[in-house]
Amino acid sequence: MAYPDYLDPNTAESTRLVTPRNATLLLIDYQPQMIFGVGSIDRQLLLNNVEALAKTALAFELPVILTTIAASSFSGPLIPQLARLFPERDAIDRSAINTWADHRVVQEVRAIGRQKLVMAGLWTEVCLTLPVLSALEAGYDVYFVADASGGSSTAAHDLGVQRMVQAGATPLSWVQLLSELQYDWARKETYDAVNRIVAEHAGAWGTGGFYRATFSAAPDRALAAIG
């Protein structure tokens, strides 16, 4: 990813920022049975948010690791919103509740070699919290996307978030991550992709983009500009 001439990626203002070059995304257990059990967020909103998160990773070429738990016996396959975005990538299926307990996941993280791990998953209080805690203890900088994750209840989600934050993980929203990765609107190679994601998934922000575009283009061209 190229930066504008006036930005020096070697002297960024904070080493805590997530960039297209320092992060890996782990999407944990997005399966039908896990979706059924979510009670902390509207399920359709959850599906919207995780699809937006996955598209964000593709737009910025982040490495992505997909996992499932007991896919053939209990939880079902990876949801279609993710399967169609990653048609050539198999999810790592496991039996252990903690994703980090599966050596294949840890080996892939190590092979990618990035220090920052961004995670989202179902359910927040179990299948997300456990690998977040484990990765922190393994020395990684860990972020989790709270609004693309869901717990079995609001209380369970909130307690999971508190536990991860207390351990040192950083909470994000998917829009926050998208904006942080874009970093500068002069970064043209991802500008169109970001605007498509916003138009498809960011509600009022996407509508605002269409409204703005109508002032600089005919309505049909405005639709194309954000779609």
Short mmCIF file of C-alpha atoms in Angstrom, two decimals:
data_model
loop_
_atom_site.label_atom_id
_atom_site.label_comp_id
_atom_site.label_asym_id
_atom_site.label_seq_id
_atom_site.Cartn_x
_atom_site.Cartn_y
_atom_site.Cartn_z
CA MET A 1 0.00 0.00 0.00
CA ALA A 2 1.43 3.35 -1.02
CA TYR A 3 1.32 6.36 1.26
CA PRO A 4 1.10 9.96 0.03
CA ASP A 5 4.49 11.65 -0.25
CA TYR A 6 3.92 13.75 2.85
CA LEU A 7 3.32 10.70 5.06
CA ASP A 8 6.28 8.63 6.20
CA PRO A 9 5.13 5.18 7.35
CA ASN A 10 8.39 4.78 9.27
CA THR A 11 7.56 7.73 11.54
CA ALA A 12 3.85 7.18 12.14
CA GLU A 13 2.48 9.03 15.14
CA SER A 14 1.60 5.85 17.02
CA THR A 15 2.86 2.29 16.89
CA ARG A 16 -0.58 1.24 18.14
CA LEU A 17 -2.22 1.98 14.79
CA VAL A 18 -3.38 -0.92 12.66
CA THR A 19 -2.04 -0.66 9.10
CA PRO A 20 -2.39 -2.80 5.96
CA ARG A 21 1.14 -4.06 6.56
CA ASN A 22 1.18 -5.00 10.22
CA ALA A 23 -2.05 -6.91 10.91
CA THR A 24 -3.70 -10.28 10.38
CA LEU A 25 -7.46 -10.82 10.70
CA LEU A 26 -8.92 -13.91 12.40
CA LEU A 27 -12.63 -14.60 11.84
CA ILE A 28 -13.70 -17.15 14.41
CA ASP A 29 -16.67 -19.52 14.16
CA TYR A 30 -19.17 -17.68 11.97
CA GLN A 31 -21.51 -20.65 11.61
CA PRO A 32 -25.31 -21.05 11.65
CA GLN A 33 -25.59 -22.64 15.08
CA MET A 34 -23.45 -19.89 16.58
CA ILE A 35 -25.53 -17.20 14.86
CA PHE A 36 -28.72 -18.78 16.27
CA GLY A 37 -27.37 -18.36 19.79
CA VAL A 38 -26.45 -14.68 19.53
CA GLY A 39 -28.53 -12.48 21.82
CA SER A 40 -26.40 -9.34 22.22
CA ILE A 41 -26.89 -7.75 18.79
CA ASP A 42 -29.50 -7.93 16.04
CA ARG A 43 -28.41 -10.92 13.97
CA GLN A 44 -28.94 -9.23 10.62
CA LEU A 45 -26.79 -6.32 11.78
CA LEU A 46 -24.16 -8.79 12.92
CA LEU A 47 -24.12 -10.43 9.47
CA ASN A 48 -23.86 -7.01 7.84
CA ASN A 49 -20.95 -6.02 10.06
CA VAL A 50 -18.90 -9.18 9.66
CA GLU A 51 -19.36 -9.09 5.88
CA ALA A 52 -18.18 -5.47 5.90
CA LEU A 53 -15.20 -6.47 8.04
CA ALA A 54 -14.26 -9.26 5.63
CA LYS A 55 -14.55 -6.94 2.63
CA THR A 56 -12.35 -4.45 4.45
CA ALA A 57 -9.65 -7.10 4.87
CA LEU A 58 -9.84 -7.93 1.17
CA ALA A 59 -9.69 -4.27 0.14
CA PHE A 60 -6.50 -3.74 2.14
CA GLU A 61 -5.03 -7.18 1.41
CA LEU A 62 -4.87 -8.27 5.03
CA PRO A 63 -4.09 -11.93 5.58
CA VAL A 64 -7.25 -13.68 6.83
CA ILE A 65 -7.55 -16.85 8.90
CA LEU A 66 -10.97 -18.50 9.06
CA THR A 67 -11.97 -20.99 11.74
CA THR A 68 -14.98 -23.14 12.54
CA ILE A 69 -15.83 -25.40 15.46
CA ALA A 70 -17.47 -28.82 15.11
CA ALA A 71 -18.69 -27.92 11.64
CA SER A 72 -19.91 -31.39 10.69
CA SER A 73 -21.43 -32.41 14.01
CA PHE A 74 -22.95 -29.32 15.58
CA SER A 75 -22.30 -25.78 14.34
CA GLY A 76 -22.60 -26.14 10.58
CA PRO A 77 -20.47 -24.71 7.76
CA LEU A 78 -18.99 -21.25 7.44
CA ILE A 79 -21.78 -18.75 6.72
CA PRO A 80 -22.27 -17.92 3.02
CA GLN A 81 -21.48 -14.23 3.55
CA LEU A 82 -17.89 -15.26 4.25
CA ALA A 83 -17.68 -18.39 2.11
CA ARG A 84 -18.42 -16.46 -1.07
CA LEU A 85 -15.79 -13.83 -0.25
CA PHE A 86 -13.10 -16.46 0.35
CA PRO A 87 -13.99 -19.22 -2.13
CA GLU A 88 -10.49 -20.70 -2.22
CA ARG A 89 -9.78 -20.53 1.49
CA ASP A 90 -10.75 -23.37 3.80
CA ALA A 91 -11.72 -22.69 7.38
CA ILE A 92 -9.68 -24.51 10.00
CA ASP A 93 -12.18 -26.74 11.76
CA ARG A 94 -11.46 -27.85 15.32
CA SER A 95 -13.05 -29.36 18.41
CA ALA A 96 -11.35 -27.29 21.14
CA ILE A 97 -13.31 -24.23 22.24
CA ASN A 98 -10.15 -22.11 22.28
CA THR A 99 -9.02 -21.45 18.70
CA TRP A 100 -5.49 -20.77 19.96
CA ALA A 101 -5.30 -24.35 21.26
CA ASP A 102 -5.26 -25.59 17.66
CA HIS A 103 -1.64 -25.75 16.51
CA ARG A 104 -2.70 -25.18 12.87
CA VAL A 105 -4.03 -21.74 13.73
CA VAL A 106 -0.93 -20.77 15.70
CA GLN A 107 1.34 -22.07 12.94
CA GLU A 108 -0.50 -19.99 10.34
CA VAL A 109 -0.27 -16.88 12.50
CA ARG A 110 3.47 -17.44 12.93
CA ALA A 111 3.96 -18.13 9.23
CA ILE A 112 2.27 -14.85 8.32
CA GLY A 113 4.59 -13.14 10.75
CA ARG A 114 2.62 -10.03 11.71
CA GLN A 115 2.62 -8.69 15.26
CA LYS A 116 -0.90 -7.30 15.36
CA LEU A 117 -3.86 -9.65 15.38
CA VAL A 118 -7.39 -8.40 14.77
CA MET A 119 -10.06 -10.87 15.86
CA ALA A 120 -13.82 -11.14 15.67
CA GLY A 121 -15.97 -14.12 16.49
CA LEU A 122 -18.92 -15.93 18.00
CA TRP A 123 -19.52 -16.05 20.84
CA THR A 124 -17.77 -13.06 22.36
CA GLU A 125 -17.51 -14.46 25.87
CA VAL A 126 -16.05 -17.81 24.86
CA CYS A 127 -14.73 -18.45 21.34
CA LEU A 128 -13.45 -14.87 20.99
CA THR A 129 -12.27 -14.19 24.53
CA LEU A 130 -10.19 -17.34 24.93
CA PRO A 131 -7.94 -16.88 21.85
CA VAL A 132 -7.62 -13.17 22.57
CA LEU A 133 -6.29 -13.91 26.07
CA SER A 134 -4.01 -16.63 24.72
CA ALA A 135 -2.58 -14.46 21.93
CA LEU A 136 -1.92 -11.64 24.39
CA GLU A 137 0.06 -14.01 26.60
CA ALA A 138 1.95 -15.20 23.53
CA GLY A 139 3.17 -11.62 23.02
CA TYR A 140 0.91 -10.35 20.23
CA ASP A 141 -0.83 -6.99 20.05
CA VAL A 142 -4.47 -8.01 19.95
CA TYR A 143 -7.49 -6.03 18.77
CA PHE A 144 -11.06 -7.26 18.59
CA VAL A 145 -13.96 -5.97 16.51
CA ALA A 146 -16.77 -5.68 19.02
CA ASP A 147 -19.64 -4.88 16.67
CA ALA A 148 -18.80 -7.78 14.36
CA SER A 149 -18.91 -10.17 17.32
CA GLY A 150 -21.87 -11.39 19.34
CA GLY A 151 -22.47 -12.97 22.70
CA SER A 152 -25.18 -15.28 23.94
CA SER A 153 -26.66 -12.32 25.81
CA THR A 154 -25.90 -8.63 26.21
CA ALA A 155 -24.43 -9.29 29.64
CA ALA A 156 -22.27 -12.14 28.32
CA HIS A 157 -20.95 -9.98 25.47
CA ASP A 158 -20.21 -7.06 27.78
CA LEU A 159 -18.43 -9.24 30.31
CA GLY A 160 -16.34 -10.79 27.56
CA VAL A 161 -15.39 -7.34 26.28
CA GLN A 162 -14.45 -6.21 29.80
CA ARG A 163 -12.32 -9.28 30.36
CA MET A 164 -10.43 -8.80 27.08
CA VAL A 165 -9.88 -5.09 27.69
CA GLN A 166 -8.67 -5.71 31.24
CA ALA A 167 -6.16 -8.20 29.84
CA GLY A 168 -4.80 -5.60 27.39
CA ALA A 169 -6.73 -6.13 24.15
CA THR A 170 -8.00 -3.11 22.19
CA PRO A 171 -11.67 -2.89 21.12
CA LEU A 172 -12.59 -1.60 17.66
CA SER A 173 -15.67 -1.17 15.50
CA TRP A 174 -15.53 -2.28 11.88
CA VAL A 175 -15.91 1.31 10.66
CA GLN A 176 -13.10 2.38 12.96
CA LEU A 177 -10.84 -0.31 11.49
CA LEU A 178 -11.83 0.61 7.94
CA SER A 179 -10.97 4.25 8.56
CA GLU A 180 -7.71 3.42 10.31
CA LEU A 181 -6.58 1.24 7.43
CA GLN A 182 -7.51 3.87 4.85
CA TYR A 183 -5.72 6.48 6.99
CA ASP A 184 -5.67 9.14 4.30
CA TRP A 185 -8.26 9.89 1.61
CA ALA A 186 -5.39 10.58 -0.79
CA ARG A 187 -4.67 6.85 -0.82
CA LYS A 188 -6.34 6.30 -4.17
CA GLU A 189 -5.72 2.58 -4.61
CA THR A 190 -8.26 1.73 -1.90
CA TYR A 191 -10.53 4.79 -2.18
CA ASP A 192 -13.13 3.21 -4.48
CA ALA A 193 -13.24 -0.07 -2.55
CA VAL A 194 -13.73 1.77 0.75
CA ASN A 195 -16.58 3.80 -0.70
CA ARG A 196 -18.26 0.63 -2.01
CA ILE A 197 -18.05 -0.97 1.42
CA VAL A 198 -19.45 2.16 3.02
CA ALA A 199 -22.30 2.35 0.52
CA GLU A 200 -23.23 -1.32 1.02
CA HIS A 201 -22.83 -1.63 4.77
CA ALA A 202 -22.45 1.68 6.62
CA GLY A 203 -26.03 2.89 6.60
CA ALA A 204 -26.29 6.66 6.92
CA TRP A 205 -22.66 7.19 5.94
CA GLY A 206 -23.26 5.36 2.67
CA THR A 207 -26.45 7.33 2.05
CA GLY A 208 -24.51 10.52 2.68
CA GLY A 209 -21.97 9.47 0.08
CA PHE A 210 -24.72 9.07 -2.48
CA TYR A 211 -26.19 12.46 -1.50
CA ARG A 212 -22.79 14.11 -1.93
CA ALA A 213 -22.20 12.40 -5.25
CA THR A 214 -25.46 13.73 -6.68
CA PHE A 215 -24.01 17.24 -6.58
CA SER A 216 -21.05 16.31 -8.76
CA ALA A 217 -22.63 13.77 -11.13
CA ALA A 218 -25.90 12.83 -12.74
CA PRO A 219 -27.98 10.52 -10.50
CA ASP A 220 -27.15 7.40 -12.51
CA ARG A 221 -23.47 8.21 -12.34
CA ALA A 222 -23.79 8.92 -8.64
CA LEU A 223 -25.12 5.42 -8.04
CA ALA A 224 -22.18 3.96 -9.95
CA ALA A 225 -19.74 6.11 -8.00
CA ILE A 226 -20.70 4.56 -4.66
CA GLY A 227 -21.72 1.11 -5.90
#
